[in-house]
Amino acid sequence: MIQPGGSFREEFSRLVKAMGRWRDTEPDALLALWAAFVEQCEQGYSGEAEDYFNDLTARADLEKAMTDARLQKFPELAQLRAVVATLDERFRALLLPDAFPRTQHWWARGVVRSAKRRLVEELRRDFHIEGMEVR
């Protein structure tokens, strides 16, 4: 439970921990995970599908925090949202949209259109999604 009177960083971290994340719970750390993932995808994601989908949890946790009523009073939230929006714009440009149409959030509904061989092969084999391999 978020306790009143804490700093943005403290309350954000408490909230994210309560959602089940056990590390990288501070705003800067979670934002850094999302930024690193977007950059990896821009260069051609080299991990496997399980890693890819796991890495998307950083964005899901950011969304939950950014929309939680208890954090709305903090001016730092607007700054966080602005950085997330910039990263989101970069990530959206990389996606095959609606690869998983029944998924609620746009970042998980799409999948990167190009990646390293491992992810491309797993997406083809397991989900019948044709991506492009980058070297």
mmCIF file of C-alpha atoms in Angstrom:
data_model
loop_
_atom_site.group_PDB
_atom_site.id
_atom_site.type_symbol
_atom_site.label_atom_id
_atom_site.label_comp_id
_atom_site.label_asym_id
_atom_site.label_seq_id
_atom_site.Cartn_x
_atom_site.Cartn_y
_atom_site.Cartn_z
ATOM 1 C CA MET A 1 0.000 0.000 0.000
ATOM 2 C CA ILE A 2 1.301 3.461 -0.861
ATOM 3 C CA GLN A 3 1.840 5.516 2.235
ATOM 4 C CA PRO A 4 1.078 9.241 2.127
ATOM 5 C CA GLY A 5 3.891 11.711 2.438
ATOM 6 C CA GLY A 6 6.631 9.895 0.531
ATOM 7 C CA SER A 7 8.592 11.284 -2.369
ATOM 8 C CA PHE A 8 7.659 10.437 -5.947
ATOM 9 C CA ARG A 9 10.566 8.015 -6.122
ATOM 10 C CA GLU A 10 9.556 6.247 -2.901
ATOM 11 C CA GLU A 11 5.873 6.016 -3.749
ATOM 12 C CA PHE A 12 6.547 4.927 -7.329
ATOM 13 C CA SER A 13 8.867 2.200 -6.055
ATOM 14 C CA ARG A 14 6.339 1.003 -3.452
ATOM 15 C CA LEU A 15 3.623 0.836 -6.082
ATOM 16 C CA VAL A 16 5.759 -1.074 -8.579
ATOM 17 C CA LYS A 17 6.899 -3.511 -5.882
ATOM 18 C CA ALA A 18 3.258 -4.075 -4.908
ATOM 19 C CA MET A 19 2.578 -5.003 -8.554
ATOM 20 C CA GLY A 20 5.107 -7.823 -8.222
ATOM 21 C CA ARG A 21 8.300 -6.351 -9.676
ATOM 22 C CA TRP A 22 11.138 -7.185 -7.305
ATOM 23 C CA ARG A 23 13.977 -5.189 -8.886
ATOM 24 C CA ASP A 24 14.344 -2.038 -10.961
ATOM 25 C CA THR A 25 11.389 -0.543 -9.112
ATOM 26 C CA GLU A 26 12.493 3.085 -9.011
ATOM 27 C CA PRO A 27 11.274 5.371 -11.811
ATOM 28 C CA ASP A 28 14.722 5.928 -13.326
ATOM 29 C CA ALA A 29 15.568 2.231 -13.239
ATOM 30 C CA LEU A 30 12.302 1.136 -14.845
ATOM 31 C CA LEU A 31 12.563 3.878 -17.444
ATOM 32 C CA ALA A 32 16.139 2.778 -18.190
ATOM 33 C CA LEU A 33 14.889 -0.770 -18.823
ATOM 34 C CA TRP A 34 12.317 0.488 -21.320
ATOM 35 C CA ALA A 35 14.882 2.754 -23.018
ATOM 36 C CA ALA A 36 17.429 -0.072 -23.287
ATOM 37 C CA PHE A 37 14.801 -2.411 -24.741
ATOM 38 C CA VAL A 38 13.747 0.145 -27.361
ATOM 39 C CA GLU A 39 17.383 0.682 -28.311
ATOM 40 C CA GLN A 40 17.970 -3.076 -28.578
ATOM 41 C CA CYS A 41 14.952 -3.349 -30.862
ATOM 42 C CA GLU A 42 16.215 -0.495 -33.036
ATOM 43 C CA GLN A 43 19.489 -2.370 -33.481
ATOM 44 C CA GLY A 44 17.785 -5.724 -34.037
ATOM 45 C CA TYR A 45 16.673 -7.506 -30.899
ATOM 46 C CA SER A 46 19.068 -10.390 -30.320
ATOM 47 C CA GLY A 47 17.330 -12.296 -27.541
ATOM 48 C CA GLU A 48 14.775 -15.038 -27.809
ATOM 49 C CA ALA A 49 10.997 -14.621 -27.763
ATOM 50 C CA GLU A 50 10.693 -15.317 -24.033
ATOM 51 C CA ASP A 51 13.176 -12.517 -23.305
ATOM 52 C CA TYR A 52 11.411 -10.164 -25.698
ATOM 53 C CA PHE A 53 8.024 -10.656 -24.067
ATOM 54 C CA ASN A 54 9.555 -10.450 -20.601
ATOM 55 C CA ASP A 55 11.272 -7.175 -21.494
ATOM 56 C CA LEU A 56 7.886 -5.730 -22.463
ATOM 57 C CA THR A 57 6.851 -5.942 -18.798
ATOM 58 C CA ALA A 58 8.859 -2.780 -18.141
ATOM 59 C CA ARG A 59 6.460 -0.838 -20.354
ATOM 60 C CA ALA A 60 3.426 -2.491 -18.778
ATOM 61 C CA ASP A 61 4.635 -1.578 -15.292
ATOM 62 C CA LEU A 62 5.337 1.989 -16.391
ATOM 63 C CA GLU A 63 1.773 2.211 -17.690
ATOM 64 C CA LYS A 64 0.298 0.950 -14.434
ATOM 65 C CA ALA A 65 2.336 3.469 -12.472
ATOM 66 C CA MET A 66 1.591 6.378 -14.817
ATOM 67 C CA THR A 67 -2.153 5.753 -14.568
ATOM 68 C CA ASP A 68 -2.312 5.024 -10.840
ATOM 69 C CA ALA A 69 -4.354 7.688 -9.045
ATOM 70 C CA ARG A 70 -1.940 7.784 -6.116
ATOM 71 C CA LEU A 71 0.921 9.128 -8.233
ATOM 72 C CA GLN A 72 -1.026 11.823 -10.076
ATOM 73 C CA LYS A 73 -0.170 14.501 -7.490
ATOM 74 C CA PHE A 74 3.551 14.410 -8.303
ATOM 75 C CA PRO A 75 4.927 16.841 -10.922
ATOM 76 C CA GLU A 76 7.675 14.303 -11.702
ATOM 77 C CA LEU A 77 5.024 12.095 -13.275
ATOM 78 C CA ALA A 78 4.617 14.534 -16.177
ATOM 79 C CA GLN A 79 8.355 14.369 -16.851
ATOM 80 C CA LEU A 80 8.271 10.583 -16.766
ATOM 81 C CA ARG A 81 5.318 10.522 -19.159
ATOM 82 C CA ALA A 82 7.150 12.791 -21.606
ATOM 83 C CA VAL A 83 10.192 10.519 -21.727
ATOM 84 C CA VAL A 84 8.009 7.416 -22.062
ATOM 85 C CA ALA A 85 6.083 9.070 -24.914
ATOM 86 C CA THR A 86 9.323 9.744 -26.796
ATOM 87 C CA LEU A 87 10.466 6.151 -26.335
ATOM 88 C CA ASP A 88 7.023 4.879 -27.311
ATOM 89 C CA GLU A 89 7.148 6.821 -30.556
ATOM 90 C CA ARG A 90 10.464 5.201 -31.425
ATOM 91 C CA PHE A 91 9.173 1.742 -30.512
ATOM 92 C CA ARG A 92 5.897 2.104 -32.414
ATOM 93 C CA ALA A 93 7.870 2.790 -35.601
ATOM 94 C CA LEU A 94 9.515 -0.647 -35.284
ATOM 95 C CA LEU A 95 6.360 -2.717 -34.959
ATOM 96 C CA LEU A 96 4.335 -5.003 -37.119
ATOM 97 C CA PRO A 97 1.036 -3.751 -35.703
ATOM 98 C CA ASP A 98 -1.653 -6.131 -34.479
ATOM 99 C CA ALA A 99 0.471 -9.267 -34.557
ATOM 100 C CA PHE A 100 -1.371 -10.254 -31.380
ATOM 101 C CA PRO A 101 -4.747 -8.523 -31.899
ATOM 102 C CA ARG A 102 -6.371 -9.778 -28.703
ATOM 103 C CA THR A 103 -3.702 -8.208 -26.520
ATOM 104 C CA GLN A 104 -4.844 -5.129 -24.629
ATOM 105 C CA HIS A 105 -1.851 -2.805 -24.904
ATOM 106 C CA TRP A 106 -0.406 -1.546 -28.183
ATOM 107 C CA TRP A 107 3.221 -2.340 -27.227
ATOM 108 C CA ALA A 108 2.363 -6.018 -26.740
ATOM 109 C CA ARG A 109 -0.154 -6.199 -29.592
ATOM 110 C CA GLY A 110 2.573 -5.493 -32.117
ATOM 111 C CA VAL A 111 5.956 -7.147 -32.516
ATOM 112 C CA VAL A 112 9.189 -5.823 -33.972
ATOM 113 C CA ARG A 113 9.246 -6.238 -37.728
ATOM 114 C CA SER A 114 12.982 -6.979 -37.802
ATOM 115 C CA ALA A 115 15.284 -8.676 -35.320
ATOM 116 C CA LYS A 116 18.235 -11.017 -35.110
ATOM 117 C CA ARG A 117 17.846 -14.587 -36.302
ATOM 118 C CA ARG A 118 16.797 -16.180 -32.988
ATOM 119 C CA LEU A 119 13.713 -14.007 -32.465
ATOM 120 C CA VAL A 120 12.728 -14.061 -36.144
ATOM 121 C CA GLU A 121 12.860 -17.874 -36.196
ATOM 122 C CA GLU A 122 10.903 -18.248 -32.945
ATOM 123 C CA LEU A 123 8.211 -15.796 -34.058
ATOM 124 C CA ARG A 124 7.856 -17.694 -37.338
ATOM 125 C CA ARG A 125 7.804 -21.129 -35.698
ATOM 126 C CA ASP A 126 5.672 -20.379 -32.637
ATOM 127 C CA PHE A 127 3.359 -17.601 -33.849
ATOM 128 C CA HIS A 128 3.485 -17.767 -37.679
ATOM 129 C CA ILE A 129 4.707 -14.167 -37.800
ATOM 130 C CA GLU A 130 7.093 -13.281 -40.596
ATOM 131 C CA GLY A 131 9.754 -10.806 -39.551
ATOM 132 C CA MET A 132 12.935 -9.733 -41.246
ATOM 133 C CA GLU A 133 16.303 -10.846 -39.989
ATOM 134 C CA VAL A 134 18.926 -8.194 -39.368
ATOM 135 C CA ARG A 135 22.572 -9.063 -38.977
#
